[in-house]
mmCIF file of C-alpha atoms and ligand atoms in Angstrom:
data_model
loop_
_atom_site.group_PDB
_atom_site.id
_atom_site.type_symbol
_atom_site.label_atom_id
_atom_site.label_comp_id
_atom_site.label_asym_id
_atom_site.label_seq_id
_atom_site.Cartn_x
_atom_site.Cartn_y
_atom_site.Cartn_z
ATOM 1 C CA UNK L 1 175.017 55.641 131.114
ATOM 2 C CA UNK L 2 172.778 53.335 129.445
ATOM 3 C CA UNK L 3 173.077 54.345 125.727
ATOM 4 C CA UNK L 4 170.197 53.771 123.391
ATOM 5 C CA UNK L 5 171.699 51.787 120.471
ATOM 6 C CA UNK L 6 168.261 50.753 118.988
ATOM 7 C CA UNK L 7 167.626 51.088 115.281
ATOM 8 C CA UNK L 8 171.237 49.986 114.345
ATOM 9 C CA UNK L 9 172.495 52.773 116.751
ATOM 10 C CA UNK L 10 170.400 55.510 114.976
ATOM 11 C CA UNK L 11 171.757 54.211 111.720
ATOM 12 C CA UNK L 12 175.302 54.538 112.822
ATOM 13 C CA UNK L 13 176.039 50.889 113.047
ATOM 14 C CA UNK L 14 175.084 49.095 116.418
ATOM 15 C CA UNK L 15 177.978 46.926 116.561
ATOM 16 C CA UNK L 16 180.702 49.433 115.873
ATOM 17 C CA UNK L 17 178.988 51.882 118.403
ATOM 18 C CA UNK L 18 178.326 49.408 121.243
ATOM 19 C CA UNK L 19 181.758 47.788 121.016
ATOM 20 C CA UNK L 20 183.609 51.317 121.045
ATOM 21 C CA UNK L 21 181.496 52.257 124.026
ATOM 22 C CA UNK L 22 182.298 49.166 125.747
ATOM 23 C CA UNK L 23 186.047 49.716 125.175
ATOM 24 C CA UNK L 24 185.311 53.121 126.872
ATOM 25 C CA UNK L 25 183.784 51.490 129.854
ATOM 26 C CA UNK L 26 180.056 51.661 129.130
ATOM 27 C CA UNK L 27 178.619 48.339 130.437
ATOM 28 C CA UNK L 28 174.707 49.051 130.428
ATOM 29 C CA UNK L 29 172.765 49.484 126.969
ATOM 30 C CA UNK L 30 169.085 49.732 125.664
ATOM 31 C CA UNK L 31 167.483 48.507 122.487
ATOM 32 C CA UNK L 32 164.066 48.236 121.124
ATOM 33 C CA UNK L 33 163.973 44.634 120.240
ATOM 34 C CA UNK L 34 165.255 41.411 121.197
ATOM 35 C CA UNK L 35 166.839 40.787 117.920
ATOM 36 C CA UNK L 36 168.832 43.927 118.393
ATOM 37 C CA UNK L 37 169.933 42.581 121.657
ATOM 38 C CA UNK L 38 170.847 39.115 120.412
ATOM 39 C CA UNK L 39 172.918 40.920 117.887
ATOM 40 C CA UNK L 40 174.997 42.919 120.317
ATOM 41 C CA UNK L 41 175.541 39.559 122.537
ATOM 42 C CA UNK L 42 176.837 37.802 119.525
ATOM 43 C CA UNK L 43 179.210 40.838 118.791
ATOM 44 C CA UNK L 44 180.576 40.459 122.416
ATOM 45 C CA UNK L 45 178.595 42.943 124.467
ATOM 46 C CA UNK L 46 178.664 41.272 127.875
ATOM 47 C CA UNK L 47 176.971 43.765 130.159
ATOM 48 C CA UNK L 48 173.372 44.542 130.815
ATOM 49 C CA UNK L 49 171.022 44.952 127.633
ATOM 50 C CA UNK L 50 167.505 46.272 128.468
ATOM 51 C CA UNK L 51 164.871 45.618 125.917
ATOM 52 C CA UNK L 52 162.592 48.592 125.858
ATOM 53 C CA UNK L 53 159.870 47.057 123.583
ATOM 54 C CA UNK L 54 157.571 43.877 123.820
ATOM 55 C CA UNK L 55 159.122 40.530 123.443
ATOM 56 C CA UNK L 56 156.948 37.593 122.165
ATOM 57 C CA UNK L 57 156.359 34.708 124.448
ATOM 58 C CA UNK L 58 157.716 32.485 121.730
ATOM 59 C CA UNK L 59 161.090 34.221 122.218
ATOM 60 C CA UNK L 60 161.207 34.223 126.098
ATOM 61 C CA UNK L 61 163.756 31.267 126.274
ATOM 62 C CA UNK L 62 166.008 33.647 124.334
ATOM 63 C CA UNK L 63 165.892 36.228 127.284
ATOM 64 C CA UNK L 64 167.084 33.663 129.470
ATOM 65 C CA UNK L 65 169.707 32.021 127.455
ATOM 66 C CA UNK L 66 171.095 35.585 126.156
ATOM 67 C CA UNK L 67 170.880 36.941 129.748
ATOM 68 C CA UNK L 68 168.794 39.847 128.606
ATOM 69 C CA UNK L 69 166.719 42.302 130.596
ATOM 70 C CA UNK L 70 163.122 42.586 129.600
ATOM 71 C CA UNK L 71 160.628 45.607 130.089
ATOM 72 C CA UNK L 72 157.482 44.885 131.957
ATOM 73 C CA UNK L 73 155.033 46.730 129.588
ATOM 74 C CA UNK L 74 151.980 45.929 131.749
ATOM 75 C CA UNK L 75 150.778 43.751 134.517
ATOM 76 C CA UNK L 76 149.272 40.808 132.177
ATOM 77 C CA UNK L 77 152.560 40.543 130.267
ATOM 78 C CA UNK L 78 154.414 40.331 133.530
ATOM 79 C CA UNK L 79 152.218 37.489 134.592
ATOM 80 C CA UNK L 80 152.807 35.745 131.121
ATOM 81 C CA UNK L 81 156.477 36.263 131.469
ATOM 82 C CA UNK L 82 156.550 34.668 134.933
ATOM 83 C CA UNK L 83 154.485 31.834 133.704
ATOM 84 C CA UNK L 84 157.532 30.786 131.530
ATOM 85 C CA UNK L 85 158.830 29.588 134.792
ATOM 86 C CA UNK L 86 162.504 30.687 134.539
ATOM 87 C CA UNK L 87 164.408 33.447 136.231
ATOM 88 C CA UNK L 88 164.188 36.569 134.109
ATOM 89 C CA UNK L 89 165.641 39.989 134.768
ATOM 90 C CA UNK L 90 163.235 42.907 134.248
ATOM 91 C CA UNK L 91 162.760 46.471 134.521
ATOM 92 C CA UNK L 92 159.329 47.602 135.363
ATOM 93 C CA UNK L 93 158.085 50.222 132.828
ATOM 94 C CA UNK L 94 155.874 53.161 134.583
ATOM 95 C CA UNK L 95 153.577 55.224 132.306
ATOM 96 C CA UNK L 96 153.832 58.589 133.706
ATOM 97 C CA UNK L 97 151.912 60.082 130.815
ATOM 98 C CA UNK L 98 153.347 59.181 127.600
ATOM 99 C CA UNK L 99 150.547 56.492 127.476
ATOM 100 C CA UNK L 100 152.731 54.124 125.444
ATOM 101 C CA UNK L 101 154.318 51.327 127.433
ATOM 102 C CA UNK L 102 154.199 50.681 131.143
ATOM 103 C CA UNK L 103 151.865 50.235 134.003
ATOM 104 C CA UNK L 104 150.352 53.604 134.829
ATOM 105 C CA UNK L 105 152.020 55.247 137.643
ATOM 106 C CA UNK L 106 148.657 55.758 139.830
ATOM 107 C CA UNK L 107 148.043 52.044 139.647
ATOM 108 C CA UNK L 108 150.556 51.459 142.367
ATOM 109 C CA UNK L 109 148.720 48.124 143.355
ATOM 110 C CA UNK L 110 149.504 46.517 139.983
ATOM 111 C CA UNK L 111 153.080 47.735 140.118
ATOM 112 C CA UNK L 112 153.614 46.198 143.507
ATOM 113 C CA UNK L 113 152.129 42.919 141.973
ATOM 114 C CA UNK L 114 155.277 42.567 139.860
ATOM 115 C CA UNK L 115 157.448 41.819 142.838
ATOM 116 C CA UNK L 116 155.014 39.123 143.957
ATOM 117 C CA UNK L 117 155.858 37.145 140.776
ATOM 118 C CA UNK L 118 158.390 34.612 141.986
ATOM 119 C CA UNK L 119 160.347 33.958 138.575
ATOM 120 C CA UNK L 120 160.748 37.817 137.752
ATOM 121 C CA UNK L 121 163.959 39.552 139.221
ATOM 122 C CA UNK L 122 163.222 43.341 139.042
ATOM 123 C CA UNK L 123 166.529 44.896 138.669
ATOM 124 C CA UNK L 124 165.161 48.244 137.247
ATOM 125 C CA UNK L 125 162.219 50.666 137.270
ATOM 126 C CA UNK L 126 161.940 53.439 134.590
ATOM 127 C CA UNK L 127 159.720 55.853 132.940
ATOM 128 C CA UNK L 128 159.789 57.938 129.775
ATOM 129 C CA UNK L 129 159.093 61.495 129.214
ATOM 130 C CA UNK L 130 156.513 62.959 126.733
ATOM 131 C CA UNK L 131 157.691 66.399 126.087
ATOM 132 C CA UNK L 132 161.209 67.090 127.534
ATOM 133 C CA UNK L 133 162.358 68.537 124.405
ATOM 134 C CA UNK L 134 159.979 71.522 124.572
ATOM 135 C CA UNK L 135 160.533 74.448 126.907
ATOM 136 C CA UNK L 136 157.169 76.272 126.595
ATOM 137 C CA UNK L 137 155.382 76.588 129.974
ATOM 138 C CA UNK L 138 152.856 73.824 129.697
ATOM 139 C CA UNK L 139 155.490 71.288 128.302
ATOM 140 C CA UNK L 140 157.599 72.063 131.675
ATOM 141 C CA UNK L 141 154.584 71.673 133.804
ATOM 142 C CA UNK L 142 153.833 68.389 132.165
ATOM 143 C CA UNK L 143 157.553 67.066 132.576
ATOM 144 C CA UNK L 144 157.533 68.283 136.115
ATOM 145 C CA UNK L 145 154.463 66.310 136.897
ATOM 146 C CA UNK L 146 155.908 63.155 135.102
ATOM 147 C CA UNK L 147 159.075 63.380 137.209
ATOM 148 C CA UNK L 148 156.817 64.042 140.280
ATOM 149 C CA UNK L 149 154.699 60.720 139.429
ATOM 150 C CA UNK L 150 157.913 58.703 138.820
ATOM 151 C CA UNK L 151 159.476 59.859 142.087
ATOM 152 C CA UNK L 152 156.309 59.053 144.091
ATOM 153 C CA UNK L 153 156.313 55.593 142.690
ATOM 154 C CA UNK L 154 159.931 54.927 143.632
ATOM 155 C CA UNK L 155 159.470 56.502 146.972
ATOM 156 C CA UNK L 156 156.547 54.140 147.557
ATOM 157 C CA UNK L 157 158.444 50.984 146.512
ATOM 158 C CA UNK L 158 161.338 51.917 148.627
ATOM 159 C CA UNK L 159 159.072 52.557 151.655
ATOM 160 C CA UNK L 160 157.466 49.126 151.267
ATOM 161 C CA UNK L 161 160.947 47.728 151.626
ATOM 162 C CA UNK L 162 161.714 46.949 148.101
ATOM 163 C CA UNK L 163 165.378 47.396 147.081
ATOM 164 C CA UNK L 164 167.880 46.066 144.588
ATOM 165 C CA UNK L 165 166.351 47.991 141.565
ATOM 166 C CA UNK L 166 167.872 50.787 139.552
ATOM 167 C CA UNK L 167 165.973 53.778 138.479
ATOM 168 C CA UNK L 168 166.100 55.802 135.301
ATOM 169 C CA UNK L 169 163.926 58.319 133.331
ATOM 170 C CA UNK L 170 165.825 60.574 130.938
ATOM 171 C CA UNK L 171 166.614 60.300 127.238
ATOM 172 C CA UNK L 172 168.764 62.918 125.501
ATOM 173 C CA UNK L 173 166.437 66.000 126.292
ATOM 174 C CA UNK L 174 165.645 64.781 129.719
ATOM 175 C CA UNK L 175 169.431 65.104 130.349
ATOM 176 C CA UNK L 176 169.892 68.179 128.522
ATOM 177 C CA UNK L 177 166.979 70.097 129.799
ATOM 178 C CA UNK L 178 166.547 68.593 133.365
ATOM 179 C CA UNK L 179 170.297 68.038 134.240
ATOM 180 C CA UNK L 180 169.748 68.395 137.972
ATOM 181 C CA UNK L 181 167.852 65.133 138.115
ATOM 182 C CA UNK L 182 169.912 62.183 139.467
ATOM 183 C CA UNK L 183 168.723 58.686 138.753
ATOM 184 C CA UNK L 184 170.906 55.398 138.579
ATOM 185 C CA UNK L 185 170.995 55.664 134.631
ATOM 186 C CA UNK L 186 170.409 57.984 131.733
ATOM 187 C CA UNK L 187 169.455 56.730 128.402
ATOM 188 C CA UNK L 188 170.893 59.153 125.677
ATOM 189 C CA UNK L 189 170.059 58.282 122.235
ATOM 190 C CA UNK L 190 170.181 61.100 119.691
ATOM 191 C CA UNK L 191 172.507 63.297 121.696
ATOM 192 C CA UNK L 192 174.923 60.344 121.938
ATOM 193 C CA UNK L 193 175.576 60.731 118.270
ATOM 194 C CA UNK L 194 176.218 64.397 118.875
ATOM 195 C CA UNK L 195 173.014 65.543 117.207
ATOM 196 C CA UNK L 196 169.962 67.242 118.392
ATOM 197 C CA UNK L 197 166.513 66.546 116.809
ATOM 198 C CA UNK L 198 165.853 69.815 115.430
ATOM 199 C CA UNK L 199 168.547 72.723 114.409
ATOM 200 C CA UNK L 200 167.025 75.428 116.562
ATOM 201 C CA UNK L 201 166.573 73.423 119.755
ATOM 202 C CA UNK L 202 167.916 75.214 122.808
ATOM 203 C CA UNK L 203 168.608 73.194 125.703
ATOM 204 C CA UNK L 204 169.038 74.271 129.334
ATOM 205 C CA UNK L 205 172.421 72.476 129.608
ATOM 206 C CA UNK L 206 174.804 73.943 127.201
ATOM 207 C CA UNK L 207 177.010 71.234 125.678
ATOM 208 C CA UNK L 208 179.263 70.981 122.645
ATOM 209 C CA UNK L 209 177.567 68.275 120.767
ATOM 210 C CA UNK L 210 179.849 67.105 117.844
ATOM 211 C CA UNK L 211 178.157 64.985 115.142
ATOM 212 C CA UNK L 212 179.615 61.511 114.810
ATOM 213 C CA UNK L 213 178.216 60.651 111.567
ATOM 214 C CA UNK L 214 178.843 61.830 107.791
ATOM 215 C CA UNK L 215 176.946 60.441 105.024
ATOM 216 C CA UNK L 216 178.513 60.275 101.384
ATOM 217 C CA UNK L 217 178.047 58.616 98.160
ATOM 218 C CA UNK L 218 179.895 58.845 94.858
ATOM 219 C CA UNK L 219 179.206 60.442 91.575
ATOM 220 C CA UNK L 220 178.636 57.687 89.041
ATOM 221 C CA UNK L 221 178.251 59.190 85.501
ATOM 222 C CA UNK L 222 178.293 62.796 84.242
ATOM 223 C CA UNK L 223 176.343 63.985 81.240
ATOM 224 C CA UNK L 224 174.978 66.998 79.297
ATOM 225 C CA UNK L 225 171.428 67.774 79.581
ATOM 226 C CA UNK L 226 169.850 70.001 76.720
ATOM 227 C CA UNK L 227 167.385 72.727 77.111
ATOM 228 C CA UNK L 228 163.906 71.241 77.444
ATOM 229 C CA UNK L 229 164.862 67.662 78.237
ATOM 230 C CA UNK L 230 163.619 65.804 81.044
ATOM 231 C CA UNK L 231 165.621 64.057 83.597
ATOM 232 C CA UNK L 232 164.527 61.071 85.932
ATOM 233 C CA UNK L 233 161.307 59.133 86.249
ATOM 234 C CA UNK L 234 157.982 61.034 85.745
ATOM 235 C CA UNK L 235 159.375 63.739 83.412
ATOM 236 C CA UNK L 236 159.176 66.248 86.700
ATOM 237 C CA UNK L 237 162.361 67.886 85.912
ATOM 238 C CA UNK L 238 163.061 69.726 82.843
ATOM 239 C CA UNK L 239 166.366 71.603 81.812
ATOM 240 C CA UNK L 240 165.865 75.097 81.595
ATOM 241 C CA UNK L 241 168.996 75.572 79.429
ATOM 242 C CA UNK L 242 172.204 73.729 78.850
ATOM 243 C CA UNK L 243 173.084 71.879 81.893
ATOM 244 C CA UNK L 244 175.731 69.468 83.385
ATOM 245 C CA UNK L 245 174.245 66.684 85.593
ATOM 246 C CA UNK L 246 175.324 63.799 87.376
ATOM 247 C CA UNK L 247 174.167 60.401 88.676
ATOM 248 C CA UNK L 248 174.929 59.735 92.329
ATOM 249 C CA UNK L 249 174.976 56.079 93.722
ATOM 250 C CA UNK L 250 172.461 56.510 96.578
ATOM 251 C CA UNK L 251 168.738 56.439 96.753
ATOM 252 C CA UNK L 252 165.687 56.033 98.906
ATOM 253 C CA UNK L 253 166.619 52.382 99.689
ATOM 254 C CA UNK L 254 169.678 53.809 101.492
ATOM 255 C CA UNK L 255 167.636 56.352 103.460
ATOM 256 C CA UNK L 256 167.536 59.445 101.395
ATOM 257 C CA UNK L 257 164.028 60.504 101.522
ATOM 258 C CA UNK L 258 162.115 60.601 98.324
ATOM 259 C CA UNK L 259 160.705 63.779 99.637
ATOM 260 C CA UNK L 260 164.014 65.384 98.720
ATOM 261 C CA UNK L 261 163.082 64.875 95.001
ATOM 262 C CA UNK L 262 163.676 68.192 93.204
ATOM 263 C CA UNK L 263 163.988 69.795 96.696
ATOM 264 C CA UNK L 264 167.124 68.686 98.676
ATOM 265 C CA UNK L 265 170.650 69.808 97.996
ATOM 266 C CA UNK L 266 174.245 68.084 98.336
ATOM 267 C CA UNK L 267 177.821 69.396 98.622
ATOM 268 C CA UNK L 268 180.369 68.821 95.911
ATOM 269 C CA UNK L 269 183.783 70.403 96.174
ATOM 270 C CA UNK L 270 182.290 72.671 98.969
ATOM 271 C CA UNK L 271 179.452 73.851 96.608
ATOM 272 C CA UNK L 272 175.899 73.389 97.119
ATOM 273 C CA UNK L 273 174.150 71.651 94.254
ATOM 274 C CA UNK L 274 170.564 70.717 93.805
ATOM 275 C CA UNK L 275 168.939 67.363 93.751
ATOM 276 C CA UNK L 276 167.007 67.217 90.547
ATOM 277 C CA UNK L 277 164.039 64.996 89.333
ATOM 278 C CA UNK L 278 162.657 62.141 91.448
ATOM 279 C CA UNK L 279 165.018 60.157 93.812
ATOM 280 C CA UNK L 280 165.155 56.508 92.704
ATOM 281 C CA UNK L 281 165.716 53.538 94.674
ATOM 282 C CA UNK L 282 169.451 53.202 94.077
ATOM 283 C CA UNK L 283 170.446 56.625 92.391
ATOM 284 C CA UNK L 284 169.615 60.346 92.218
ATOM 285 C CA UNK L 285 170.495 62.985 90.027
ATOM 286 C CA UNK L 286 172.103 66.464 90.719
ATOM 287 C CA UNK L 287 172.704 69.454 88.822
ATOM 288 C CA UNK L 288 176.429 70.069 88.603
ATOM 289 C CA UNK L 289 176.526 72.935 86.068
ATOM 290 C CA UNK L 290 177.847 75.329 88.929
ATOM 291 C CA UNK L 291 180.958 72.969 89.666
ATOM 292 C CA UNK L 292 184.002 72.759 87.503
ATOM 293 C CA UNK L 293 185.511 69.432 86.439
ATOM 294 C CA UNK L 294 183.327 66.787 88.403
ATOM 295 C CA UNK L 295 184.633 63.235 87.729
ATOM 296 C CA UNK L 296 183.063 59.930 88.291
ATOM 297 C CA UNK L 297 184.234 58.659 91.552
ATOM 298 C CA UNK L 298 184.013 61.973 93.221
ATOM 299 C CA UNK L 299 182.594 62.519 96.520
ATOM 300 C CA UNK L 300 179.001 63.840 97.316
ATOM 301 C CA UNK L 301 178.262 64.987 100.637
ATOM 302 C CA UNK L 302 174.669 64.615 102.185
ATOM 303 C CA UNK L 303 175.491 65.057 105.893
ATOM 304 C CA UNK L 304 178.953 66.298 107.045
ATOM 305 C CA UNK L 305 181.622 68.660 105.736
ATOM 306 C CA UNK L 306 182.878 69.367 102.162
ATOM 307 C CA UNK L 307 185.716 71.854 102.194
ATOM 308 C CA UNK L 308 184.414 74.868 104.153
ATOM 309 C CA UNK L 309 180.745 73.950 103.767
ATOM 310 C CA UNK L 310 178.515 71.618 105.805
ATOM 311 C CA UNK L 311 175.073 70.122 106.028
ATOM 312 C CA UNK L 312 174.011 69.240 109.360
ATOM 313 C CA UNK L 313 171.816 66.073 110.085
ATOM 314 C CA UNK L 314 169.053 68.353 111.342
ATOM 315 C CA UNK L 315 169.170 70.639 108.029
ATOM 316 C CA UNK L 316 169.166 67.263 105.913
ATOM 317 C CA UNK L 317 165.960 66.154 108.081
ATOM 318 C CA UNK L 318 164.342 69.648 107.948
ATOM 319 C CA UNK L 319 164.225 69.683 104.110
ATOM 320 C CA UNK L 320 162.433 66.397 104.265
ATOM 321 C CA UNK L 321 159.898 67.728 106.850
ATOM 322 C CA UNK L 322 161.246 65.523 109.705
ATOM 323 C CA UNK L 323 163.628 65.285 112.676
ATOM 324 C CA UNK L 324 167.311 64.008 112.493
ATOM 325 C CA UNK L 325 166.186 60.964 114.499
ATOM 326 C CA UNK L 326 164.151 59.599 111.786
ATOM 327 C CA UNK L 327 166.786 60.297 108.781
ATOM 328 C CA UNK L 328 169.446 58.769 110.891
ATOM 329 C CA UNK L 329 167.655 55.807 111.972
ATOM 330 C CA UNK L 330 166.673 55.015 108.319
ATOM 331 C CA UNK L 331 169.978 54.920 106.964
ATOM 332 C CA UNK L 332 169.842 51.852 104.846
ATOM 333 C CA UNK L 333 171.858 48.602 105.575
ATOM 334 C CA UNK L 334 173.534 48.915 102.021
ATOM 335 C CA UNK L 335 175.505 51.902 103.119
ATOM 336 C CA UNK L 336 178.831 50.839 104.250
ATOM 337 C CA UNK L 337 179.718 51.966 107.641
ATOM 338 C CA UNK L 338 183.370 53.229 107.909
ATOM 339 C CA UNK L 339 184.799 53.849 111.314
ATOM 340 C CA UNK L 340 187.170 56.753 111.355
HETATM 341 C C1 PLP K 27 164.513 55.765 122.138
HETATM 342 C C2 PLP K 27 164.430 55.974 123.593
HETATM 343 C C3 PLP K 27 165.341 56.763 124.264
HETATM 344 C C4 PLP K 27 166.356 57.487 123.599
HETATM 345 O O1 PLP K 27 165.853 58.620 123.230
HETATM 346 P P1 PLP K 27 166.611 60.041 122.633
HETATM 347 O O2 PLP K 27 165.351 60.964 122.548
HETATM 348 O O3 PLP K 27 167.023 59.606 121.304
HETATM 349 O O4 PLP K 27 167.561 60.152 123.464
HETATM 350 C C5 PLP K 27 165.311 56.553 125.660
HETATM 351 N N1 PLP K 27 164.384 55.911 126.213
HETATM 352 C C6 PLP K 27 163.279 55.352 125.481
HETATM 353 C C7 PLP K 27 162.353 54.475 126.431
HETATM 354 C C8 PLP K 27 163.345 55.276 124.146
HETATM 355 O O5 PLP K 27 162.512 54.509 123.612
#
């Protein structure tokens, strides 16, 4: 396993997640940016850390100093990194159709060139799938073609006598929908956190994913709202009758999408209550008329369990028209991460 702990481990807290995984025996990690890799090194992560994204030449010295592994995003980048003149570990990115980073798989001569750059030590070759999460016919055909293209590159490199590099291709949906594939590493992100991207996704491998994260805030203040009165910025919510409302200590700066204004819901004492009015930067309002005796300090659940009820990250995301990956990775730094 080479878990993806980028974006603060999908909002969970990269240091807490990576150190826990390291204690469990995981020695290889991937992140997106060098800043994330350095943060992990400072926190005592000692194994391989692969940077999946681009590192600016002004930070090349840090790659060496912190013993990081850099992705080769294309051949010119490989040449630039080689010019730095110090031994750097790299994984060569192969573009098999996502057309994001990596050398195009059919440009085999360009791929081979990387091995001729004397300061680069190639310890890995990898690609990334475009539609491994989709099970319709065309997506499966496209994915099979990507797998084939990757295998051809790896086969060609080995036929040239090149060895000493590891291979990897699958993120979460690659693992769950193409479980028969066998490369040296897998790069689980969202599934590592016990979550799929969408609630109704079906995967070939049936596995009991259990969410790692709950997201909670507290009631700050309870008050009456009289019929016809507005609540929140912009006069966008008006009381239809006498109501009890509460201010909750969390806002869009913490990762509650503003799109959930007048639309999302939360759990208090196991009951579902609506978010009312515009979500603010640091606060939001809920209508608690249906709940008895709500006190300041009481728990409000956005993701997770409250008595017998629960809200999944995928449900929270769907209400905001997005996937769990986005809402989790955008959870703000101000939210306290408690490891239970
Ligand atoms: C983010 C990322 C992953 C992890 O993706 P999930 O779908 O969350 O498992 C794996 N590989 C690469 C290259 C990525 O950018």
